[in-house]
mmCIF file of C-alpha atoms in Angstrom:
data_model
loop_
_atom_site.group_PDB
_atom_site.id
_atom_site.type_symbol
_atom_site.label_atom_id
_atom_site.label_comp_id
_atom_site.label_asym_id
_atom_site.label_seq_id
_atom_site.Cartn_x
_atom_site.Cartn_y
_atom_site.Cartn_z
ATOM 1 C CA ILE A 8 -0.184 0.053 0.471
ATOM 2 C CA LEU A 9 1.227 3.430 -1.077
ATOM 3 C CA HIS A 10 0.497 6.210 1.867
ATOM 4 C CA LEU A 11 0.511 9.186 0.082
ATOM 5 C CA PHE A 12 0.597 12.859 1.681
ATOM 6 C CA SER A 13 -1.921 14.927 0.949
ATOM 7 C CA ARG A 14 -0.046 18.371 1.053
ATOM 8 C CA PHE A 15 2.039 17.268 -1.509
ATOM 9 C CA PRO A 16 0.672 14.717 -5.210
ATOM 10 C CA GLY A 17 3.419 12.746 -5.801
ATOM 11 C CA VAL A 18 5.106 12.683 -2.425
ATOM 12 C CA ILE A 19 5.881 8.720 -1.390
ATOM 13 C CA GLY A 20 8.096 10.126 1.806
ATOM 14 C CA CYS A 21 10.041 12.462 3.701
ATOM 15 C CA ILE A 22 13.550 11.970 4.713
ATOM 16 C CA ASP A 23 15.767 12.935 6.843
ATOM 17 C CA GLY A 24 19.354 11.512 9.754
ATOM 18 C CA THR A 25 19.287 11.338 12.795
ATOM 19 C CA HIS A 26 21.809 11.133 15.007
ATOM 20 C CA VAL A 27 22.565 7.476 17.615
ATOM 21 C CA PRO A 28 24.105 7.851 20.535
ATOM 22 C CA ILE A 29 27.226 5.633 20.623
ATOM 23 C CA ILE A 30 30.306 5.179 22.805
ATOM 24 C CA ALA A 31 33.773 6.272 21.475
ATOM 25 C CA PRO A 32 34.727 3.292 19.347
ATOM 26 C CA SER A 33 38.651 2.300 18.758
ATOM 27 C CA VAL A 34 38.965 2.754 15.738
ATOM 28 C CA ASN A 35 38.865 5.727 13.424
ATOM 29 C CA GLU A 36 37.372 7.516 17.001
ATOM 30 C CA GLY A 37 37.278 11.096 15.377
ATOM 31 C CA ASP A 38 35.435 9.825 11.932
ATOM 32 C CA TYR A 39 32.284 9.055 14.402
ATOM 33 C CA VAL A 40 31.807 12.553 16.020
ATOM 34 C CA ASN A 41 29.041 14.882 14.982
ATOM 35 C CA ARG A 42 28.200 18.502 14.809
ATOM 36 C CA LYS A 43 27.266 18.528 18.321
ATOM 37 C CA SER A 44 30.513 16.918 19.604
ATOM 38 C CA PHE A 45 29.657 14.339 20.728
ATOM 39 C CA HIS A 46 29.792 9.820 19.137
ATOM 40 C CA SER A 47 26.911 9.073 16.686
ATOM 41 C CA ILE A 48 25.971 6.938 13.654
ATOM 42 C CA ASN A 49 24.025 9.374 11.507
ATOM 43 C CA VAL A 50 21.003 7.878 10.432
ATOM 44 C CA GLN A 51 19.202 8.281 6.970
ATOM 45 C CA ILE A 52 14.912 7.336 7.586
ATOM 46 C CA ILE A 53 12.443 7.862 4.749
ATOM 47 C CA TYR A 54 9.239 7.419 5.929
ATOM 48 C CA ASP A 55 5.631 7.518 4.180
ATOM 49 C CA ALA A 56 2.096 9.596 5.619
ATOM 50 C CA ALA A 57 1.011 6.538 7.892
ATOM 51 C CA ASN A 58 4.462 6.593 10.386
ATOM 52 C CA ILE A 59 5.954 3.536 8.586
ATOM 53 C CA ILE A 60 9.822 4.074 7.314
ATOM 54 C CA THR A 61 10.297 2.919 4.216
ATOM 55 C CA ASN A 62 14.258 3.382 3.767
ATOM 56 C CA VAL A 63 17.188 2.845 6.628
ATOM 57 C CA GLU A 64 20.359 3.803 5.867
ATOM 58 C CA ALA A 65 22.627 2.947 9.527
ATOM 59 C CA LYS A 66 26.075 2.839 8.445
ATOM 60 C CA TRP A 67 27.459 6.153 8.420
ATOM 61 C CA PRO A 68 29.516 7.823 11.207
ATOM 62 C CA GLY A 69 27.701 11.243 12.624
ATOM 63 C CA SER A 70 30.324 13.132 11.000
ATOM 64 C CA VAL A 71 28.780 12.304 8.039
ATOM 65 C CA HIS A 72 26.570 15.426 5.737
ATOM 66 C CA ASP A 73 23.131 14.168 5.822
ATOM 67 C CA SER A 74 23.303 15.036 1.439
ATOM 68 C CA GLN A 75 26.229 12.958 1.503
ATOM 69 C CA ILE A 76 24.101 9.742 2.951
ATOM 70 C CA PHE A 77 22.042 10.558 0.471
ATOM 71 C CA ARG A 78 24.191 11.434 -2.207
ATOM 72 C CA GLU A 79 25.920 8.125 -2.203
ATOM 73 C CA CYS A 80 22.557 5.986 -1.329
ATOM 74 C CA THR A 81 20.959 3.349 -3.392
ATOM 75 C CA LEU A 82 18.189 5.010 -3.222
ATOM 76 C CA SER A 83 19.731 7.986 -4.842
ATOM 77 C CA THR A 84 20.826 6.397 -7.173
ATOM 78 C CA LYS A 85 17.339 5.305 -8.822
ATOM 79 C CA PHE A 86 15.932 8.128 -8.497
ATOM 80 C CA GLY A 87 18.294 9.758 -10.629
ATOM 81 C CA HIS A 88 17.727 7.163 -13.117
ATOM 82 C CA GLY A 89 14.063 7.826 -13.458
ATOM 83 C CA GLU A 90 13.227 4.524 -11.811
ATOM 84 C CA PHE A 91 10.651 6.270 -9.671
ATOM 85 C CA THR A 92 8.314 9.281 -10.614
ATOM 86 C CA CYS A 93 7.750 10.043 -7.014
ATOM 87 C CA TYR A 94 8.993 12.682 -4.398
ATOM 88 C CA LEU A 95 11.212 12.943 -1.529
ATOM 89 C CA LEU A 96 10.750 15.915 0.827
ATOM 90 C CA GLY A 97 13.246 16.810 2.437
ATOM 91 C CA ASP A 98 15.049 19.875 4.748
ATOM 92 C CA ARG A 99 17.652 22.378 4.215
ATOM 93 C CA GLY A 100 19.933 20.611 3.972
ATOM 94 C CA TYR A 101 20.211 17.731 1.301
ATOM 95 C CA PRO A 102 20.020 19.799 -2.228
ATOM 96 C CA CYS A 103 17.390 21.206 -4.168
ATOM 97 C CA LEU A 104 16.946 17.849 -6.552
ATOM 98 C CA PRO A 105 13.719 17.077 -9.645
ATOM 99 C CA TYR A 106 12.887 14.458 -7.186
ATOM 100 C CA LEU A 107 13.493 16.014 -3.980
ATOM 101 C CA LEU A 108 11.865 19.149 -2.800
ATOM 102 C CA THR A 109 13.013 21.427 -0.180
ATOM 103 C CA PRO A 110 11.392 24.583 0.626
ATOM 104 C CA TYR A 111 12.369 27.847 -0.119
ATOM 105 C CA SER A 112 15.547 29.689 1.304
ATOM 106 C CA ASP A 113 13.652 33.264 0.867
ATOM 107 C CA PRO A 114 10.632 33.067 -0.303
ATOM 108 C CA GLU A 115 8.360 35.482 -1.626
ATOM 109 C CA PRO A 116 5.244 35.947 -0.458
ATOM 110 C CA GLY A 117 2.073 34.285 -1.190
ATOM 111 C CA PRO A 118 2.740 30.860 -3.798
ATOM 112 C CA GLN A 119 5.785 30.127 -1.908
ATOM 113 C CA GLN A 120 5.604 30.886 1.727
ATOM 114 C CA ARG A 121 1.696 28.800 1.205
ATOM 115 C CA TYR A 122 4.476 25.480 0.329
ATOM 116 C CA ASN A 123 7.451 26.517 2.993
ATOM 117 C CA LEU A 124 4.076 25.842 4.812
ATOM 118 C CA ALA A 125 2.835 23.580 3.749
ATOM 119 C CA HIS A 126 6.646 20.933 2.977
ATOM 120 C CA CYS A 127 7.620 22.001 7.559
ATOM 121 C CA ARG A 128 3.898 21.143 8.315
ATOM 122 C CA THR A 129 4.465 17.448 6.279
ATOM 123 C CA ARG A 130 8.458 17.173 7.582
ATOM 124 C CA ALA A 131 7.168 18.101 11.000
ATOM 125 C CA ARG A 132 5.977 14.895 11.244
ATOM 126 C CA ILE A 133 8.987 12.942 10.334
ATOM 127 C CA GLU A 134 10.320 14.173 13.981
ATOM 128 C CA MET A 135 7.530 12.534 15.573
ATOM 129 C CA THR A 136 8.539 8.856 13.722
ATOM 130 C CA ILE A 137 11.591 9.600 14.789
ATOM 131 C CA GLY A 138 10.021 10.301 17.842
ATOM 132 C CA MET A 139 8.378 7.094 18.768
ATOM 133 C CA LEU A 140 10.780 5.309 17.317
ATOM 134 C CA LYS A 141 13.639 6.534 19.891
ATOM 135 C CA ALA A 142 10.518 6.103 22.278
ATOM 136 C CA ARG A 143 10.127 2.350 21.892
ATOM 137 C CA PHE A 144 13.375 1.616 21.568
ATOM 138 C CA GLN A 145 15.361 3.359 24.266
ATOM 139 C CA CYS A 146 18.058 1.684 23.735
ATOM 140 C CA LEU A 147 18.823 4.159 21.067
ATOM 141 C CA GLN A 148 18.998 6.733 23.267
ATOM 142 C CA ARG A 149 23.087 5.902 23.590
ATOM 143 C CA LEU A 150 24.186 1.966 22.310
ATOM 144 C CA ARG A 151 26.832 0.574 23.852
ATOM 145 C CA VAL A 152 28.675 -1.239 20.871
ATOM 146 C CA THR A 153 30.839 -1.722 18.488
ATOM 147 C CA PRO A 154 30.457 1.029 15.663
ATOM 148 C CA GLU A 155 28.813 -1.951 13.392
ATOM 149 C CA ARG A 156 26.655 -3.917 15.525
ATOM 150 C CA ALA A 157 24.812 -0.567 16.697
ATOM 151 C CA CYS A 158 24.383 -0.729 13.029
ATOM 152 C CA ASP A 159 22.319 -4.180 13.072
ATOM 153 C CA ILE A 160 20.754 -3.115 16.476
ATOM 154 C CA ILE A 161 19.299 0.629 14.621
ATOM 155 C CA VAL A 162 18.130 -2.167 11.969
ATOM 156 C CA ALA A 163 16.014 -4.477 13.809
ATOM 157 C CA CYS A 164 14.519 -1.511 16.130
ATOM 158 C CA VAL A 165 13.704 0.182 12.538
ATOM 159 C CA ILE A 166 11.372 -2.964 11.128
ATOM 160 C CA LEU A 167 10.132 -3.648 14.936
ATOM 161 C CA HIS A 168 8.766 0.551 14.827
ATOM 162 C CA ASN A 169 7.582 -0.191 11.441
ATOM 163 C CA ILE A 170 6.067 -4.288 12.290
ATOM 164 C CA ALA A 171 4.282 -2.520 15.684
ATOM 165 C CA THR A 172 2.897 0.635 13.978
ATOM 166 C CA ILE A 173 1.016 -2.335 11.261
ATOM 167 C CA ARG A 174 0.113 -3.241 14.404
ATOM 168 C CA GLY A 175 -1.387 -0.158 16.416
ATOM 169 C CA GLU A 176 1.155 -0.994 18.794
ATOM 170 C CA HIS A 177 0.730 2.337 21.722
ATOM 171 C CA CYS A 178 3.744 3.748 21.672
ATOM 172 C CA PRO A 179 5.138 5.144 24.225
ATOM 173 C CA SER A 180 5.326 8.240 25.334
ATOM 174 C CA GLU A 181 9.291 10.300 23.937
ATOM 175 C CA PRO A 182 11.093 10.800 26.674
ATOM 176 C CA ASN A 183 11.971 14.153 27.781
ATOM 177 C CA ILE A 184 14.965 14.827 26.587
ATOM 178 C CA SER A 185 15.023 18.765 26.737
ATOM 179 C CA SER A 186 15.301 17.702 30.607
ATOM 180 C CA ASP A 187 18.247 14.883 30.242
ATOM 181 C CA PRO A 188 21.792 16.561 31.518
ATOM 182 C CA ASN A 189 23.664 14.493 28.809
ATOM 183 C CA HIS A 190 21.505 14.623 25.719
ATOM 184 C CA GLU A 191 23.181 17.099 23.973
ATOM 185 C CA HIS A 192 26.465 15.942 24.858
ATOM 186 C CA PRO A 193 26.384 11.815 26.131
ATOM 187 C CA ASP A 194 29.976 10.847 26.009
ATOM 188 C CA PRO A 195 31.095 13.358 28.258
#
């Protein structure tokens, strides 16, 4: 079943990255330090209008930018070769491409502002989906395993999240990360 976004005909998903904190690895440690100065795996997630994660790339060190992950993933190549006739929505961290719609950087009043508002409202749901994933699987607050094992755990959590979503399982409330002193820098 293809779940489309009503505000955007032809859009089949929203794309975003999220960092899953990990302990400092013993090999290539610096590659895993992200822009917020903690060690992580940068995970690319694409989800549909039913909050199902339809694509996950969980193999990149925290220092890798979201746009590079997308540029190098198989799905991007397929879009680029015209294998799909639909679109993704991404934030300003992604390049605007014929198949990847991003917001206007300096919208003019009228249609461009309305587009940006609809874009923002639609994409806000991916933040909710990522929050649901991390609320369901508290281990994603900080994995204490090797980066390779962390990537496997992340993909397993995504699969279980999708099963729970399809079955209509209750999702626990998101943890209040703003009161967590380790949120910004979970790796002292």
